[in-house]
Amino acid sequence: MTDELRNQQQAASIEQKINELVQQSRVLEAYMNDNLSREATVTRLLEEARLASNAIQNVPTDSEVESFMPVGIGVYIKALVPPVKKLLINIGADVTIEKNKEDAINYIESKIKEFEVALRQLVSQKEQISMRMEQIQRQVNQMLQKSGSATGTSGEGSQASHRTQQHSHDAGQQHTH
């Protein structure tokens, strides 16, 4: 009877640790999803900044040029753009300043560098989160193997195993983009 009680206590302790690890994994999964969202935003901003830089560099400063001005939902108006001497740049908080073409390009290039740094940091964080999630999964698997061999895989251990494996499967699908 004493061995059986000890095995039950050990199984309960292992299941509690497994549940704690699963909870940690869920927190990391939420953090991973937030990270992926921020990464997509920064990637979009980086692409937009590169396109803006390219567009400004290709606009002539000495002659009028015909262009298409977007008005929404894929509709454009043909417009004449006068020689570009100054550009308006929104620097935040609804504050817009006027800059010459060279200064505007320099401003955009500095923003591109900021976005590239932010993107590298997000990718690094994503890798760290992923490694930690994999580490938790290995720990859970080891604990399940130990509890299975020690307790003969009781019904409770099997349920914990199923929950953990299902959660790991779900988490793996969400962060393999």
Coordinates of N, CA and C in Angstrom, one line a residue:
M1 N 0.8 -1.2 0.0 CA 0.0 0.0 0.0 C 0.9 1.3 0.0
T2 N 1.9 1.3 0.7 CA 2.8 2.4 0.8 C 3.4 2.8 -0.5
D3 N 3.9 1.7 -1.2 CA 4.5 2.0 -2.6 C 3.4 2.5 -3.5
E4 N 2.2 2.0 -3.4 CA 1.2 2.5 -4.3 C 0.9 4.0 -4.0
L5 N 0.8 4.4 -2.7 CA 0.6 5.7 -2.3 C 1.7 6.7 -2.8
R6 N 2.9 6.2 -2.6 CA 4.1 6.9 -3.1 C 4.0 7.1 -4.6
N7 N 3.7 6.1 -5.3 CA 3.6 6.2 -6.8 C 2.5 7.2 -7.2
Q8 N 1.4 7.2 -6.5 CA 0.3 8.1 -6.8 C 0.7 9.6 -6.5
Q9 N 1.4 9.8 -5.4 CA 1.9 11.1 -5.0 C 3.0 11.6 -6.1
Q10 N 3.8 10.7 -6.5 CA 4.8 11.0 -7.5 C 4.2 11.3 -8.8
A11 N 3.2 10.6 -9.2 CA 2.4 10.8 -10.4 C 1.7 12.2 -10.4
A12 N 1.1 12.5 -9.2 CA 0.5 13.8 -9.1 C 1.5 14.9 -9.1
S13 N 2.6 14.8 -8.5 CA 3.7 15.8 -8.6 C 4.2 16.0 -10.0
I14 N 4.4 14.9 -10.7 CA 4.8 15.0 -12.1 C 3.8 15.7 -13.0
E15 N 2.5 15.3 -12.8 CA 1.4 15.9 -13.5 C 1.3 17.4 -13.3
Q16 N 1.5 17.8 -12.0 CA 1.5 19.2 -11.6 C 2.7 20.0 -12.4
K17 N 3.9 19.4 -12.4 CA 5.0 20.0 -13.1 C 4.7 20.1 -14.6
I18 N 4.1 19.0 -15.1 CA 3.8 19.0 -16.6 C 2.8 20.1 -16.8
N19 N 1.8 20.3 -16.0 CA 0.8 21.3 -16.2 C 1.4 22.7 -16.1
E20 N 2.4 22.9 -15.2 CA 3.1 24.2 -15.1 C 3.9 24.4 -16.4
L21 N 4.5 23.4 -16.9 CA 5.3 23.6 -18.2 C 4.4 23.9 -19.3
V22 N 3.2 23.2 -19.4 CA 2.2 23.5 -20.4 C 1.8 24.9 -20.3
Q23 N 1.5 25.4 -19.1 CA 1.1 26.8 -18.9 C 2.2 27.7 -19.4
Q24 N 3.5 27.4 -19.1 CA 4.6 28.3 -19.6 C 4.6 28.2 -21.2
S25 N 4.4 27.1 -21.7 CA 4.3 26.9 -23.2 C 3.2 27.8 -23.8
R26 N 2.1 27.9 -23.1 CA 1.0 28.7 -23.6 C 1.3 30.2 -23.6
V27 N 2.0 30.6 -22.5 CA 2.4 32.0 -22.4 C 3.4 32.3 -23.6
L28 N 4.4 31.4 -23.8 CA 5.3 31.6 -24.8 C 4.6 31.6 -26.2
E29 N 3.6 30.8 -26.4 CA 2.9 30.7 -27.6 C 2.2 32.1 -27.9
A30 N 1.6 32.6 -26.9 CA 1.0 34.0 -27.0 C 2.0 35.0 -27.4
Y31 N 3.2 34.9 -26.7 CA 4.3 35.9 -27.0 C 4.8 35.7 -28.4
M32 N 4.8 34.4 -28.9 CA 5.3 34.1 -30.2 C 4.3 34.7 -31.2
N33 N 3.0 34.6 -31.0 CA 2.0 35.1 -31.9 C 2.1 36.7 -32.0
D34 N 2.3 37.3 -30.8 CA 2.5 38.7 -30.8 C 3.8 39.1 -31.6
N35 N 4.8 38.4 -31.4 CA 6.1 38.6 -32.1 C 5.9 38.5 -33.6
L36 N 5.2 37.4 -34.0 CA 4.9 37.3 -35.5 C 4.1 38.4 -36.0
S37 N 3.2 38.9 -35.3 CA 2.4 40.1 -35.7 C 3.3 41.3 -35.8
R38 N 4.1 41.6 -34.9 CA 5.0 42.7 -34.9 C 6.0 42.6 -36.1
E39 N 6.5 41.3 -36.3 CA 7.4 41.1 -37.4 C 6.8 41.4 -38.7
A40 N 5.5 41.0 -38.9 CA 4.8 41.3 -40.2 C 4.6 42.8 -40.3
T41 N 4.3 43.5 -39.3 CA 4.2 45.0 -39.3 C 5.5 45.7 -39.7
V42 N 6.6 45.3 -39.1 CA 7.9 45.9 -39.4 C 8.3 45.5 -40.8
T43 N 8.0 44.3 -41.3 CA 8.4 43.9 -42.6 C 7.6 44.8 -43.6
R44 N 6.3 45.0 -43.4 CA 5.5 45.9 -44.2 C 6.0 47.3 -44.2
L45 N 6.4 47.9 -43.1 CA 6.9 49.2 -43.0 C 8.2 49.3 -43.7
L46 N 9.1 48.3 -43.6 CA 10.4 48.3 -44.3 C 10.2 48.3 -45.8
E47 N 9.3 47.5 -46.3 CA 9.0 47.5 -47.7 C 8.4 48.8 -48.2
E48 N 7.5 49.4 -47.4 CA 7.0 50.7 -47.7 C 8.1 51.8 -47.8
A49 N 9.0 51.8 -46.8 CA 10.1 52.7 -46.8 C 11.0 52.6 -48.0
R50 N 11.3 51.4 -48.4 CA 12.1 51.1 -49.5 C 11.5 51.6 -50.8
L51 N 10.2 51.4 -50.9 CA 9.4 51.9 -52.1 C 9.4 53.4 -52.1
A52 N 9.2 54.0 -51.0 CA 9.2 55.5 -50.9 C 10.6 56.1 -51.3
S53 N 11.6 55.4 -50.8 CA 13.0 55.9 -51.1 C 13.2 55.8 -52.6
N54 N 12.8 54.7 -53.2 CA 13.0 54.5 -54.6 C 12.2 55.5 -55.4
A55 N 11.0 55.7 -55.0 CA 10.1 56.6 -55.7 C 10.7 58.1 -55.7
I56 N 11.1 58.5 -54.5 CA 11.7 59.8 -54.4 C 12.9 60.0 -55.2
Q57 N 13.8 59.0 -55.2 CA 15.0 59.0 -56.0 C 14.7 59.1 -57.5
N58 N 13.6 58.6 -58.0 CA 13.3 58.6 -59.4 C 12.5 59.7 -59.8
V59 N 12.1 60.6 -58.9 CA 11.3 61.8 -59.3 C 12.2 62.9 -59.8
P60 N 12.0 63.4 -61.0 CA 13.0 64.5 -61.4 C 12.7 65.8 -60.6
T61 N 13.8 66.5 -60.4 CA 13.7 67.8 -59.7 C 13.7 69.0 -60.6
D62 N 13.9 68.7 -61.9 CA 13.9 69.9 -62.8 C 12.8 70.0 -63.8
S63 N 11.9 69.0 -63.9 CA 10.9 69.1 -64.9 C 9.6 68.5 -64.3
E64 N 8.5 68.9 -64.9 CA 7.2 68.4 -64.6 C 7.1 67.0 -65.1
V65 N 6.4 66.1 -64.3 CA 6.2 64.7 -64.7 C 4.8 64.3 -64.6
E66 N 4.3 63.5 -65.5 CA 3.0 62.9 -65.4 C 3.0 61.7 -64.6
S67 N 2.0 61.6 -63.7 CA 1.9 60.4 -62.8 C 0.5 60.1 -62.6
F68 N 0.3 59.0 -61.9 CA -1.1 58.5 -61.5 C -1.2 58.7 -60.0
M69 N -2.2 59.4 -59.5 CA -2.5 59.6 -58.1 C -3.6 58.6 -57.7
P70 N -3.3 57.8 -56.7 CA -4.3 56.9 -56.2 C -5.4 57.6 -55.4
V71 N -6.7 57.3 -55.7 CA -7.8 57.8 -54.9 C -8.5 56.8 -54.1
G72 N -8.1 55.5 -54.3 CA -8.7 54.5 -53.4 C -9.2 53.3 -54.3
I73 N -9.3 52.2 -53.7 CA -9.8 50.9 -54.2 C -9.3 50.6 -55.6
G74 N -8.1 51.0 -55.9 CA -7.5 50.7 -57.3 C -7.9 51.7 -58.3
V75 N -8.4 52.9 -57.9 CA -8.8 53.9 -58.9 C -7.7 55.0 -58.8
Y76 N -7.3 55.5 -60.0 CA -6.2 56.5 -60.1 C -6.6 57.7 -61.0
I77 N -6.1 58.8 -60.7 CA -6.3 60.0 -61.5 C -4.9 60.4 -62.1
K78 N -5.0 60.7 -63.4 CA -3.7 61.2 -64.0 C -3.5 62.6 -63.5
A79 N -2.2 62.8 -63.1 CA -1.9 64.2 -62.5 C -0.5 64.6 -63.0
L80 N -0.3 65.9 -63.1 CA 1.0 66.4 -63.4 C 1.7 66.8 -62.1
V81 N 2.8 66.3 -61.9 CA 3.6 66.6 -60.7 C 4.6 67.7 -61.0
P82 N 4.6 68.8 -60.3 CA 5.6 69.8 -60.6 C 7.0 69.4 -60.2
P83 N 8.0 70.1 -60.7 CA 9.4 69.7 -60.2 C 9.5 69.6 -58.7
V84 N 10.0 68.6 -58.2 CA 10.1 68.3 -56.8 C 11.3 69.0 -56.2
K85 N 11.0 70.0 -55.4 CA 12.1 70.7 -54.7 C 12.1 70.4 -53.2
K86 N 10.8 70.3 -52.7 CA 10.6 70.0 -51.3 C 9.6 68.9 -51.1
L87 N 9.8 68.1 -50.0 CA 8.8 67.1 -49.7 C 8.3 67.3 -48.3
L88 N 7.1 66.9 -48.0 CA 6.5 67.0 -46.7 C 6.7 65.6 -46.0
I89 N 7.2 65.7 -44.8 CA 7.5 64.4 -44.0 C 6.8 64.5 -42.7
N90 N 5.9 63.5 -42.5 CA 5.2 63.4 -41.2 C 6.2 62.7 -40.2
I91 N 6.6 63.5 -39.2 CA 7.6 63.0 -38.2 C 6.9 62.4 -36.9
G92 N 5.6 62.4 -36.9 CA 4.8 61.8 -35.8 C 4.0 62.9 -35.1
A93 N 3.1 62.5 -34.3 CA 2.2 63.4 -33.5 C 1.6 64.4 -34.4
D94 N 1.2 64.0 -35.7 CA 0.6 65.0 -36.6 C 1.5 66.2 -36.9
V95 N 2.8 66.0 -36.8 CA 3.7 67.1 -37.1 C 4.4 66.8 -38.5
T96 N 4.3 67.7 -39.4 CA 4.8 67.5 -40.7 C 5.9 68.6 -41.0
I97 N 7.0 68.2 -41.5 CA 8.1 69.2 -41.8 C 8.4 69.1 -43.3
E98 N 9.0 70.2 -43.8 CA 9.3 70.3 -45.2 C 10.8 70.0 -45.3
K99 N 11.2 69.1 -46.2 CA 12.7 68.8 -46.4 C 12.9 68.8 -47.9
N100 N 14.2 69.1 -48.2 CA 14.6 68.9 -49.6 C 14.7 67.5 -50.0
K101 N 14.9 67.2 -51.2 CA 14.9 65.8 -51.7 C 16.0 64.9 -51.0
E102 N 17.2 65.5 -50.9 CA 18.3 64.8 -50.3 C 18.0 64.5 -48.9
D103 N 17.6 65.5 -48.1 CA 17.3 65.3 -46.7 C 16.1 64.3 -46.5
A104 N 15.2 64.3 -47.4 CA 14.0 63.4 -47.3 C 14.5 61.9 -47.5
I105 N 15.4 61.8 -48.5 CA 16.0 60.4 -48.8 C 16.8 60.0 -47.6
N106 N 17.6 60.9 -47.0 CA 18.4 60.5 -45.8 C 17.5 60.1 -44.6
Y107 N 16.4 60.8 -44.5 CA 15.4 60.5 -43.4 C 14.9 59.1 -43.6
I108 N 14.5 58.8 -44.8 CA 13.9 57.5 -45.1 C 14.9 56.4 -44.9
E109 N 16.1 56.7 -45.4 CA 17.2 55.6 -45.2 C 17.5 55.4 -43.7
S110 N 17.4 56.4 -42.9 CA 17.6 56.2 -41.5 C 16.4 55.4 -40.9
K111 N 15.2 55.6 -41.4 CA 14.1 54.8 -41.0 C 14.2 53.3 -41.4
I112 N 14.8 53.1 -42.6 CA 15.0 51.8 -43.1 C 15.9 51.1 -42.2
K113 N 17.0 51.7 -41.8 CA 18.0 51.1 -40.9 C 17.3 50.8 -39.5
E114 N 16.5 51.7 -39.0 CA 15.8 51.4 -37.8 C 14.9 50.1 -37.9
F115 N 14.2 50.1 -39.0 CA 13.3 48.9 -39.3 C 14.1 47.6 -39.4
E116 N 15.2 47.7 -40.1 CA 16.1 46.5 -40.2 C 16.6 46.0 -38.9
V117 N 17.0 46.9 -38.0 CA 17.4 46.6 -36.6 C 16.3 45.9 -35.9
A118 N 15.1 46.5 -35.9 CA 13.9 46.0 -35.2 C 13.6 44.6 -35.8
L119 N 13.7 44.4 -37.1 CA 13.3 43.1 -37.7 C 14.3 42.1 -37.2
R120 N 15.6 42.4 -37.2 CA 16.6 41.4 -36.7 C 16.3 41.1 -35.2
Q121 N 16.0 42.0 -34.4 CA 15.7 41.8 -33.0 C 14.4 40.8 -32.9
L122 N 13.4 41.1 -33.7 CA 12.2 40.3 -33.6 C 12.5 38.8 -34.1
V123 N 13.3 38.7 -35.1 CA 13.7 37.3 -35.6 C 14.5 36.6 -34.5
S124 N 15.4 37.3 -33.9 CA 16.2 36.7 -32.8 C 15.3 36.3 -31.6
Q125 N 14.3 37.2 -31.2 CA 13.4 36.8 -30.2 C 12.5 35.6 -30.6
K126 N 12.1 35.6 -31.8 CA 11.3 34.4 -32.3 C 12.1 33.1 -32.2
E127 N 13.4 33.2 -32.5 CA 14.2 32.0 -32.4 C 14.4 31.5 -31.0
Q128 N 14.5 32.5 -30.1 CA 14.7 32.2 -28.6 C 13.4 31.6 -28.1
I129 N 12.3 32.2 -28.5 CA 11.0 31.6 -28.0 C 10.8 30.2 -28.5
S130 N 11.1 30.0 -29.8 CA 10.9 28.7 -30.4 C 11.8 27.7 -29.7
M131 N 13.1 28.1 -29.4 CA 14.0 27.1 -28.7 C 13.5 26.8 -27.3
R132 N 12.9 27.8 -26.6 CA 12.4 27.6 -25.2 C 11.2 26.7 -25.3
M133 N 10.3 26.9 -26.3 CA 9.1 26.0 -26.5 C 9.6 24.5 -26.7
E134 N 10.6 24.4 -27.6 CA 11.1 23.0 -27.8 C 11.7 22.4 -26.6
Q135 N 12.4 23.2 -25.8 CA 13.0 22.7 -24.6 C 11.9 22.3 -23.6
I136 N 10.8 23.0 -23.5 CA 9.7 22.7 -22.6 C 9.1 21.3 -23.1
Q137 N 9.0 21.2 -24.4 CA 8.4 20.0 -25.0 C 9.3 18.8 -24.6
R138 N 10.6 18.9 -24.7 CA 11.5 17.8 -24.4 C 11.4 17.5 -22.9
Q139 N 11.3 18.5 -22.1 CA 11.1 18.3 -20.6 C 9.8 17.5 -20.3
V140 N 8.7 17.9 -21.0 CA 7.5 17.3 -20.8 C 7.5 15.8 -21.2
N141 N 8.1 15.6 -22.4 CA 8.2 14.2 -22.9 C 9.1 13.4 -22.0
Q142 N 10.2 13.9 -21.5 CA 11.0 13.1 -20.5 C 10.2 12.8 -19.3
M143 N 9.5 13.8 -18.7 CA 8.7 13.5 -17.5 C 7.6 12.5 -17.8
L144 N 7.0 12.6 -19.0 CA 5.9 11.6 -19.3 C 6.5 10.2 -19.4
Q145 N 7.7 10.1 -20.0 CA 8.3 8.8 -20.1 C 8.7 8.2 -18.7
K146 N 9.2 9.1 -17.8 CA 9.5 8.7 -16.5 C 8.3 8.3 -15.7
S147 N 7.3 9.1 -15.8 CA 6.0 8.7 -15.1 C 5.4 7.5 -15.6
G148 N 5.5 7.3 -17.0 CA 4.9 6.1 -17.6 C 5.6 4.8 -17.1
S149 N 6.9 4.9 -17.0 CA 7.7 3.7 -16.6 C 7.5 3.5 -15.0
A150 N 7.4 4.6 -14.3 CA 7.3 4.5 -12.8 C 5.9 4.1 -12.4
T151 N 4.8 4.6 -13.1 CA 3.5 4.3 -12.6 C 2.7 3.3 -13.5
G152 N 3.3 2.9 -14.6 CA 2.6 2.0 -15.5 C 1.5 2.7 -16.3
T153 N 1.7 4.0 -16.6 CA 0.8 4.8 -17.3 C -0.6 4.7 -16.9
S154 N -0.9 5.3 -15.7 CA -2.3 5.3 -15.2 C -3.1 6.2 -16.1
G155 N -4.4 6.2 -15.9 CA -5.3 7.0 -16.7 C -5.0 8.5 -16.6
E156 N -4.6 9.0 -15.4 CA -4.3 10.4 -15.3 C -3.1 10.8 -16.1
G157 N -2.1 10.0 -16.0 CA -0.8 10.2 -16.8 C -1.1 10.3 -18.3
S158 N -2.0 9.4 -18.7 CA -2.3 9.3 -20.1 C -3.0 10.6 -20.5
Q159 N -3.9 11.1 -19.7 CA -4.7 12.3 -20.0 C -3.7 13.5 -20.1
A160 N -2.8 13.6 -19.1 CA -1.8 14.7 -19.2 C -0.9 14.6 -20.4
S161 N -0.6 13.3 -20.8 CA 0.2 13.1 -22.0 C -0.5 13.6 -23.2
H162 N -1.8 13.3 -23.3 CA -2.6 13.6 -24.4 C -2.7 15.2 -24.5
R163 N -3.0 15.8 -23.3 CA -3.1 17.3 -23.3 C -1.8 17.9 -23.8
T164 N -0.7 17.5 -23.3 CA 0.6 18.1 -23.6 C 0.9 17.9 -25.1
Q165 N 0.7 16.7 -25.6 CA 1.0 16.4 -27.0 C 0.1 17.2 -27.9
Q166 N -1.2 17.3 -27.5 CA -2.1 18.1 -28.4 C -1.7 19.6 -28.4
H167 N -1.4 20.1 -27.2 CA -1.0 21.5 -27.1 C 0.3 21.7 -27.9
S168 N 1.3 20.8 -27.8 CA 2.5 21.0 -28.5 C 2.3 20.9 -30.0
H169 N 1.4 20.0 -30.4 CA 1.0 19.9 -31.8 C 0.4 21.3 -32.3
D170 N -0.5 21.8 -31.5 CA -1.2 23.1 -31.9 C -0.2 24.2 -31.9
A171 N 0.7 24.3 -30.9 CA 1.7 25.4 -30.9 C 2.7 25.2 -32.0
G172 N 3.1 24.0 -32.4 CA 4.0 23.8 -33.5 C 3.4 24.3 -34.8
Q173 N 2.1 24.1 -35.0 CA 1.5 24.6 -36.2 C 1.4 26.1 -36.3
Q174 N 1.3 26.7 -35.1 CA 1.1 28.2 -35.2 C 2.4 28.9 -35.4
H175 N 3.5 28.4 -35.0 CA 4.8 29.2 -35.2 C 5.7 28.7 -36.2
T176 N 5.2 27.9 -37.2 CA 6.0 27.4 -38.3 C 5.7 28.1 -39.6
H177 N 5.5 29.4 -39.5 CA 5.2 30.2 -40.7 C 6.5 30.5 -41.5

